[in-house]
Short mmCIF file of C-alpha atoms and ligand atoms in Angstrom, two decimals:
data_model
loop_
_atom_site.label_atom_id
_atom_site.label_comp_id
_atom_site.label_asym_id
_atom_site.label_seq_id
_atom_site.Cartn_x
_atom_site.Cartn_y
_atom_site.Cartn_z
CA MET A 124 100.00 271.64 -5.99
CA VAL A 125 101.89 274.79 -7.03
CA ASP A 126 103.06 277.83 -5.07
CA LEU A 127 102.41 280.67 -7.48
CA LYS A 128 102.25 283.25 -4.69
CA ASN A 129 105.80 282.72 -3.49
CA GLN A 130 107.03 282.36 -7.06
CA TYR A 131 105.53 285.79 -7.83
CA LEU A 132 106.90 287.43 -4.67
CA LYS A 133 110.47 286.54 -5.70
CA ILE A 134 110.12 288.42 -9.00
CA LYS A 135 107.49 290.94 -7.89
CA ASN A 136 109.41 294.07 -8.85
CA GLU A 137 110.18 292.91 -12.36
CA ILE A 138 106.65 291.60 -12.95
CA ASP A 139 104.95 294.68 -11.54
CA ASP A 140 107.13 296.96 -13.67
CA ALA A 141 106.35 294.91 -16.77
CA ILE A 142 102.60 295.09 -16.14
CA ILE A 143 102.56 298.82 -15.32
CA ASN A 144 104.58 299.45 -18.45
CA CYS A 145 101.87 297.79 -20.55
CA VAL A 146 99.10 299.69 -18.79
CA GLU A 147 100.83 303.03 -19.35
CA ASN A 148 101.70 302.13 -22.93
CA THR A 149 98.05 301.03 -23.60
CA GLN A 150 98.97 298.79 -26.55
CA PHE A 151 97.00 295.96 -25.01
CA ILE A 152 96.74 293.98 -28.25
CA ASN A 153 99.92 293.12 -30.17
CA GLY A 154 102.04 295.46 -28.07
CA PRO A 155 105.83 295.32 -28.21
CA SER A 156 106.15 292.59 -25.54
CA VAL A 157 104.41 290.07 -27.79
CA ASN A 158 107.12 290.33 -30.41
CA THR A 159 109.89 290.34 -27.80
CA PHE A 160 108.47 287.21 -26.25
CA GLN A 161 108.04 285.49 -29.60
CA ASN A 162 111.70 286.09 -30.45
CA ALA A 163 112.94 285.09 -27.01
CA LEU A 164 110.99 281.84 -27.12
CA GLN A 165 112.25 281.10 -30.64
CA SER A 166 115.83 281.26 -29.42
CA TYR A 167 115.10 279.38 -26.20
CA LEU A 168 113.54 276.50 -28.13
CA ASN A 169 115.88 276.83 -31.10
CA VAL A 170 112.94 276.86 -33.48
CA LYS A 171 112.35 279.00 -36.56
CA HIS A 172 108.86 280.25 -35.76
CA VAL A 173 106.82 280.90 -32.63
CA ILE A 174 103.24 282.07 -33.15
CA PRO A 175 101.72 283.31 -29.91
CA CYS A 176 97.99 282.69 -29.39
CA ALA A 177 95.29 282.83 -26.72
CA ASN A 178 95.69 279.43 -25.02
CA GLY A 179 96.97 275.89 -25.46
CA THR A 180 93.64 274.58 -26.74
CA ASP A 181 93.45 277.22 -29.47
CA SER A 182 97.00 276.40 -30.46
CA LEU A 183 96.05 272.75 -31.02
CA GLN A 184 93.02 273.85 -33.02
CA ILE A 185 94.98 276.32 -35.15
CA ALA A 186 97.54 273.60 -35.83
CA MET A 187 94.83 271.20 -37.04
CA MET A 188 93.22 273.94 -39.17
CA ALA A 189 96.53 274.71 -40.86
CA LEU A 190 96.95 271.13 -42.09
CA ASP A 191 93.92 271.20 -44.42
CA LEU A 192 92.46 268.02 -43.01
CA LYS A 193 89.05 266.91 -44.29
CA PRO A 194 86.02 265.85 -42.22
CA GLY A 195 86.32 262.14 -41.50
CA ASP A 196 90.13 262.14 -41.51
CA GLU A 197 91.58 260.26 -38.57
CA VAL A 198 93.97 261.75 -36.05
CA ILE A 199 95.70 259.44 -33.58
CA CYS A 200 96.07 260.67 -30.00
CA PRO A 201 96.49 259.06 -26.59
CA ALA A 202 93.37 258.10 -24.61
CA PHE A 203 95.25 259.15 -21.47
CA THR A 204 95.59 262.95 -21.75
CA TYR A 205 93.86 266.23 -21.05
CA VAL A 206 90.58 266.65 -22.92
CA ALA A 207 91.86 269.49 -25.15
CA THR A 208 94.04 267.14 -27.20
CA ALA A 209 91.09 265.16 -28.57
CA GLU A 210 88.46 267.89 -28.25
CA VAL A 211 89.83 270.05 -31.07
CA ILE A 212 90.05 267.00 -33.34
CA GLY A 213 86.34 266.33 -32.87
CA LEU A 214 85.42 270.02 -33.12
CA LEU A 215 86.89 270.20 -36.62
CA GLY A 216 84.89 267.17 -37.76
CA LEU A 217 87.93 264.92 -37.65
CA ILE A 218 87.96 261.54 -35.90
CA PRO A 219 90.03 261.23 -32.74
CA VAL A 220 91.50 257.73 -32.66
CA MET A 221 92.29 257.29 -28.97
CA VAL A 222 95.08 254.81 -28.31
CA ASP A 223 97.03 253.18 -25.50
CA VAL A 224 100.14 254.58 -23.78
CA ASP A 225 103.27 252.99 -22.37
CA PRO A 226 102.40 252.37 -18.70
CA ASN A 227 105.93 253.28 -17.60
CA THR A 228 106.36 256.60 -19.38
CA PHE A 229 102.64 257.43 -19.75
CA ASN A 230 103.39 258.39 -23.37
CA ILE A 231 102.32 256.95 -26.71
CA THR A 232 104.88 254.99 -28.70
CA ALA A 233 105.47 254.25 -32.39
CA GLU A 234 104.40 250.61 -31.89
CA ILE A 235 101.07 251.65 -30.42
CA ILE A 236 100.50 254.27 -33.12
CA GLU A 237 101.35 251.87 -35.93
CA GLN A 238 98.56 249.46 -34.93
CA ALA A 239 96.01 252.28 -35.25
CA ILE A 240 97.02 253.55 -38.69
CA THR A 241 94.39 253.16 -41.43
CA THR A 242 94.00 254.61 -44.93
CA LYS A 243 92.15 257.55 -43.32
CA THR A 244 94.90 258.43 -40.84
CA LYS A 245 96.33 261.89 -41.53
CA ALA A 246 98.04 263.03 -38.32
CA ILE A 247 99.43 261.97 -34.97
CA VAL A 248 99.31 264.00 -31.75
CA PRO A 249 102.01 262.79 -29.35
CA VAL A 250 101.47 264.34 -25.92
CA HIS A 251 104.65 264.78 -23.86
CA LEU A 252 102.80 263.92 -20.68
CA TYR A 253 103.86 265.20 -17.25
CA GLY A 254 107.03 266.78 -18.70
CA GLN A 255 108.89 263.99 -20.47
CA SER A 256 109.28 263.68 -24.24
CA CYS A 257 107.65 260.85 -26.14
CA ASP A 258 110.21 258.62 -27.84
CA MET A 259 110.09 260.78 -30.97
CA GLU A 260 112.63 259.20 -33.31
CA PRO A 261 110.59 256.07 -34.11
CA ILE A 262 107.41 258.20 -34.23
CA ILE A 263 109.01 260.56 -36.77
CA ASN A 264 110.17 257.60 -38.89
CA LEU A 265 106.70 256.08 -38.78
CA ALA A 266 105.10 259.40 -39.77
CA LYS A 267 107.49 259.71 -42.73
CA LYS A 268 106.70 256.18 -43.86
CA HIS A 269 102.94 256.76 -43.81
CA LYS A 270 103.05 260.48 -44.78
CA LEU A 271 101.41 261.64 -41.56
CA PHE A 272 101.65 265.04 -39.90
CA ILE A 273 102.92 265.27 -36.33
CA ILE A 274 101.47 267.84 -33.95
CA GLU A 275 103.27 267.68 -30.61
CA ASP A 276 101.08 268.59 -27.65
CA ASN A 277 103.83 270.26 -25.67
CA ALA A 278 101.55 271.88 -23.06
CA GLN A 279 103.27 270.05 -20.19
CA ALA A 280 106.86 269.71 -21.35
CA ILE A 281 108.23 273.10 -22.40
CA GLY A 282 112.01 273.04 -21.93
CA SER A 283 112.29 269.26 -22.11
CA GLU A 284 114.94 267.95 -24.46
CA TYR A 285 115.02 264.74 -26.51
CA THR A 286 118.21 263.02 -27.71
CA PHE A 287 118.20 261.23 -31.08
CA SER A 288 120.25 258.08 -31.67
CA ASP A 289 122.94 260.11 -33.50
CA GLY A 290 123.37 262.28 -30.41
CA THR A 291 121.58 265.38 -31.74
CA ARG A 292 119.19 266.99 -29.32
CA ALA A 293 115.98 268.92 -29.80
CA LYS A 294 113.52 270.60 -27.49
CA THR A 295 110.02 269.15 -27.37
CA GLY A 296 107.65 270.91 -29.75
CA THR A 297 110.33 271.38 -32.40
CA MET A 298 110.55 267.82 -33.75
CA GLY A 299 107.18 267.36 -35.43
CA ASP A 300 105.52 269.59 -38.03
CA ILE A 301 103.94 271.76 -35.33
CA GLY A 302 104.26 272.07 -31.57
CA SER A 303 101.57 273.41 -29.24
CA ILE A 304 102.30 275.12 -25.90
CA SER A 305 100.06 276.34 -23.07
CA PHE A 306 100.93 279.13 -20.65
CA PHE A 307 98.07 278.32 -18.26
CA PRO A 308 99.18 279.65 -14.83
CA SER A 309 100.07 276.25 -13.37
CA LYS A 310 102.06 275.06 -16.41
CA ASN A 311 105.87 275.15 -16.12
CA LEU A 312 105.95 278.50 -17.92
CA GLY A 313 102.69 280.07 -16.78
CA CYS A 314 101.30 283.55 -17.28
CA PHE A 315 98.64 285.33 -15.15
CA GLY A 316 95.68 284.14 -17.19
CA ASP A 317 95.38 282.23 -20.45
CA GLY A 318 98.10 282.07 -23.08
CA GLY A 319 99.51 279.71 -25.69
CA ALA A 320 101.84 279.41 -28.66
CA LEU A 321 102.57 277.37 -31.75
CA THR A 322 106.06 276.33 -32.80
CA THR A 323 107.26 275.19 -36.21
CA ASN A 324 110.31 275.09 -38.47
CA ASN A 325 108.07 275.15 -41.57
CA ASP A 326 107.77 278.64 -43.11
CA GLU A 327 104.56 277.88 -44.98
CA LEU A 328 102.80 276.46 -41.92
CA ALA A 329 104.00 279.38 -39.80
CA TYR A 330 102.58 281.87 -42.28
CA LYS A 331 99.28 280.05 -42.41
CA MET A 332 98.93 279.61 -38.64
CA ARG A 333 99.65 283.28 -38.05
CA MET A 334 96.92 284.09 -40.53
CA ILE A 335 94.42 281.66 -38.96
CA ALA A 336 95.05 283.06 -35.47
CA ASN A 337 94.21 286.50 -36.86
CA HIS A 338 90.82 286.00 -38.60
CA GLY A 339 92.43 284.45 -41.64
CA GLN A 340 93.69 287.79 -42.80
CA GLU A 341 96.93 288.48 -44.66
CA VAL A 342 96.29 292.19 -44.79
CA LYS A 343 93.85 293.96 -42.50
CA TYR A 344 90.23 293.54 -43.71
CA PHE A 345 91.27 291.06 -46.38
CA HIS A 346 90.27 287.59 -45.24
CA LYS A 347 91.81 284.85 -47.29
CA ILE A 348 90.66 281.86 -45.23
CA LEU A 349 88.42 281.24 -42.23
CA GLY A 350 90.33 281.82 -39.05
CA CYS A 351 89.69 282.76 -35.46
CA ASN A 352 90.60 285.44 -32.96
CA SER A 353 93.37 284.00 -30.88
CA ARG A 354 95.99 286.38 -29.53
CA LEU A 355 98.37 286.44 -26.62
CA ASP A 356 97.60 289.60 -24.61
CA THR A 357 100.41 292.13 -24.36
CA ILE A 358 100.28 291.99 -20.55
CA GLN A 359 100.60 288.20 -20.57
CA ALA A 360 103.53 288.41 -23.00
CA ALA A 361 105.22 290.95 -20.72
CA ILE A 362 104.84 288.58 -17.77
CA LEU A 363 106.13 285.67 -19.85
CA ASN A 364 109.19 287.71 -20.86
CA VAL A 365 110.16 287.95 -17.21
CA LYS A 366 109.36 284.31 -16.45
CA LEU A 367 111.00 282.77 -19.54
CA LYS A 368 114.37 283.96 -18.19
CA LYS A 369 113.66 281.89 -15.07
CA LEU A 370 112.38 278.80 -16.83
CA ASP A 371 115.61 276.77 -16.60
CA GLU A 372 115.91 277.68 -12.94
CA TYR A 373 112.29 276.58 -12.41
CA ILE A 374 112.99 273.29 -14.19
CA ASP A 375 116.01 272.76 -11.90
CA SER A 376 113.88 273.31 -8.81
CA ARG A 377 111.31 270.83 -10.02
CA ASN A 378 114.07 268.31 -10.68
CA GLN A 379 115.53 268.79 -7.23
CA MET A 380 112.12 268.19 -5.73
CA SER A 381 111.64 265.07 -7.86
CA LYS A 382 115.01 263.66 -6.78
CA TYR A 383 114.12 264.13 -3.15
CA TYR A 384 110.77 262.41 -3.67
CA ASP A 385 112.53 259.57 -5.53
CA LEU A 386 114.96 259.11 -2.67
CA LYS A 387 112.26 258.98 -0.02
CA LEU A 388 109.74 256.92 -1.96
CA GLU A 389 111.74 254.47 -4.08
CA SER A 390 111.97 251.86 -1.32
CA ASN A 391 108.22 251.98 -0.77
CA LYS A 392 107.01 248.83 -2.52
CA LYS A 393 103.41 250.05 -2.71
CA VAL A 394 104.16 252.92 -5.06
CA GLN A 395 105.94 253.21 -8.40
CA ILE A 396 108.00 256.39 -8.70
CA PRO A 397 108.20 258.10 -12.13
CA VAL A 398 110.27 256.19 -14.69
CA ARG A 399 112.96 258.38 -16.25
CA GLN A 400 113.61 257.76 -19.94
CA LYS A 401 117.21 257.61 -21.16
CA ASN A 402 116.62 259.75 -24.25
CA SER A 403 114.63 262.58 -22.68
CA ASN A 404 115.16 264.78 -19.70
CA HIS A 405 112.16 265.44 -17.48
CA VAL A 406 110.80 268.87 -16.60
CA PHE A 407 108.38 267.42 -14.05
CA HIS A 408 105.23 269.32 -14.82
CA GLN A 409 103.77 266.61 -12.60
CA TYR A 410 105.34 264.13 -10.22
CA THR A 411 103.04 261.18 -10.67
CA LEU A 412 103.08 257.98 -8.66
CA ARG A 413 101.33 254.73 -9.46
CA VAL A 414 99.72 253.26 -6.37
CA LYS A 415 99.44 249.49 -6.22
CA ASP A 416 96.81 247.13 -4.74
CA GLY A 417 93.86 249.41 -5.51
CA ALA A 418 94.90 251.76 -2.69
CA ARG A 419 95.05 255.00 -4.70
CA ASN A 420 91.73 256.49 -3.58
CA ASP A 421 92.41 255.65 0.05
CA LEU A 422 95.86 257.23 -0.19
CA GLN A 423 94.30 260.37 -1.62
CA LYS A 424 91.80 260.52 1.26
CA TYR A 425 94.60 259.96 3.77
CA LEU A 426 96.68 262.76 2.24
CA SER A 427 93.69 265.06 2.23
CA VAL A 428 93.03 264.39 5.94
CA HIS A 429 96.65 265.43 6.53
CA LYS A 430 96.19 268.59 4.45
CA ILE A 431 98.38 267.42 1.58
CA PRO A 432 97.07 268.37 -1.86
CA SER A 433 97.08 265.76 -4.62
CA MET A 434 95.43 265.42 -8.01
CA ILE A 435 94.38 262.60 -10.30
CA TYR A 436 95.54 263.35 -13.84
CA TYR A 437 93.42 261.74 -15.35
CA PRO A 438 90.59 259.91 -13.60
CA PHE A 439 88.87 258.65 -16.82
CA PRO A 440 90.10 257.54 -20.24
CA LEU A 441 88.90 260.01 -22.86
CA TYR A 442 86.78 257.35 -24.60
CA LYS A 443 84.76 256.94 -21.37
CA GLN A 444 83.73 260.60 -21.45
CA PRO A 445 80.21 261.11 -22.89
CA ALA A 446 81.65 263.71 -25.30
CA PHE A 447 83.79 261.06 -26.96
CA GLU A 448 81.69 257.92 -26.72
CA LYS A 449 80.46 258.32 -30.30
CA TYR A 450 83.99 257.65 -31.56
CA VAL A 451 84.31 254.17 -30.06
CA PRO A 452 82.23 250.97 -29.97
CA PHE A 453 79.96 250.62 -26.96
CA ASP A 454 82.17 248.18 -25.04
CA PHE A 455 85.53 249.76 -25.99
CA VAL A 456 88.26 249.26 -23.38
CA ILE A 457 92.03 249.85 -23.26
CA PRO A 458 93.08 247.88 -20.16
CA ASN A 459 96.42 249.71 -19.63
CA VAL A 460 94.75 253.10 -19.72
CA GLU A 461 91.97 252.03 -17.37
CA GLN A 462 94.59 250.70 -14.96
CA LEU A 463 96.55 253.97 -15.06
CA CYS A 464 93.38 255.97 -14.42
CA SER A 465 92.84 253.93 -11.26
CA GLU A 466 96.49 254.03 -10.10
CA VAL A 467 97.94 257.49 -10.77
CA ILE A 468 98.23 260.27 -8.24
CA SER A 469 100.20 263.49 -8.65
CA ILE A 470 101.69 265.14 -5.59
CA PRO A 471 102.83 268.77 -5.21
CA ILE A 472 105.82 269.70 -7.32
CA HIS A 473 106.78 273.26 -8.09
CA THR A 474 109.46 275.91 -8.04
CA GLU A 475 109.34 276.93 -4.39
CA ILE A 476 111.03 274.04 -2.63
CA ASN A 477 110.43 273.62 1.04
CA LEU A 478 112.29 270.72 2.63
CA GLU A 479 109.93 270.54 5.56
CA HIS A 480 106.89 270.16 3.29
CA MET A 481 108.57 267.51 1.14
CA ASN A 482 109.56 265.55 4.22
CA TYR A 483 106.05 265.74 5.60
CA ILE A 484 104.51 264.61 2.29
CA CYS A 485 106.87 261.61 1.98
CA GLU A 486 106.47 260.68 5.62
CA LYS A 487 102.68 260.59 5.26
CA ILE A 488 102.81 258.57 2.04
CA ASN A 489 105.16 256.05 3.63
CA GLN A 490 103.10 255.92 6.81
CA PHE A 491 100.03 255.12 4.73
C1 PLP B 248 96.92 272.33 -20.36
C2 PLP B 248 96.86 271.43 -21.50
C3 PLP B 248 96.24 271.79 -22.72
C4 PLP B 248 95.42 273.03 -22.90
O1 PLP B 248 95.95 274.23 -22.54
P1 PLP B 248 95.03 275.48 -22.20
O2 PLP B 248 95.99 276.61 -22.25
O3 PLP B 248 94.46 275.25 -20.83
O4 PLP B 248 93.97 275.60 -23.24
C5 PLP B 248 96.32 270.90 -23.78
N1 PLP B 248 96.93 269.71 -23.66
C6 PLP B 248 97.49 269.32 -22.52
C7 PLP B 248 98.16 267.98 -22.46
C8 PLP B 248 97.47 270.15 -21.39
O5 PLP B 248 98.04 269.72 -20.25
#
């Protein structure tokens, strides 16, 4: 699905130097690269604060902890997302309210969110799925109207940009109260292990989240609130410093690959190519097709026989997972989401374009 080996080989010297530097310097925790990376990411995203942390699940959890939500408060999130989004909500004793998504963009919308708002609703978690921004303007207006917090799950869309109706633009993760990023190796900006970060323009929230990520301490050995231990390793930050400079180039490569796939697959009536929104660019964390006529599983088998990797993100709605069944009535169903779970298939998309591979993949899909 990704070609991390060849990506590494192209920047091997820089990466190896950065790692050796950390090893020789021995400041493995909070070394100088962490601060450098934090500042570089702040300017890349044009956001006031970046708080590095251990992974993209912790960042969601730290975000929720910083908002002073109370057990029983409801947090609206899509039912069609990675487990982490809803998991942290449940872990903190909050209620994940899992809702539908737009079947074209795979993202939640203001209309869908509005139907789920109750007197207990305190926050919304829009997930910018597969690399495209949710339609944020109406979501922000809705949140203002109902006094709800917005935590953007930006794990898959770093670098994506949204355009408001007045023409102003903002990077995903900088439009809500807090944004959450993952640097898992296969994400668009991936490190060589786990890593994550929080983004916010709110000074107070930034201060609090930094404290929570560091055992709730303001000053060493003075613990003001309950926190956790969630840090970005110095070595991972050093790697990210090298790779952040390449991020726009990586996004370009993914877009080139997506355009080629579009070209070869758009006339195939049995698959739906990704729908591109007008007000967001796409960073193609995933290139996800919808396969018609119940043929998705057979297509996946066919691709596998021909040695083509593919993945189903996501095979089950969250509410169907045993971990989440207590949050919904026994016969709860969201038809759109169930349909997506049975139709989607993601095919390889990454930074190391190889025309021959892309041709082969499209040829096999079209043959099928
Ligand atoms: C990857 C991902 C996460 C979690 O990130 P980790 O760094 O693996 O903890 C959260 N939400 C979404 C949508 C993701 O894709």
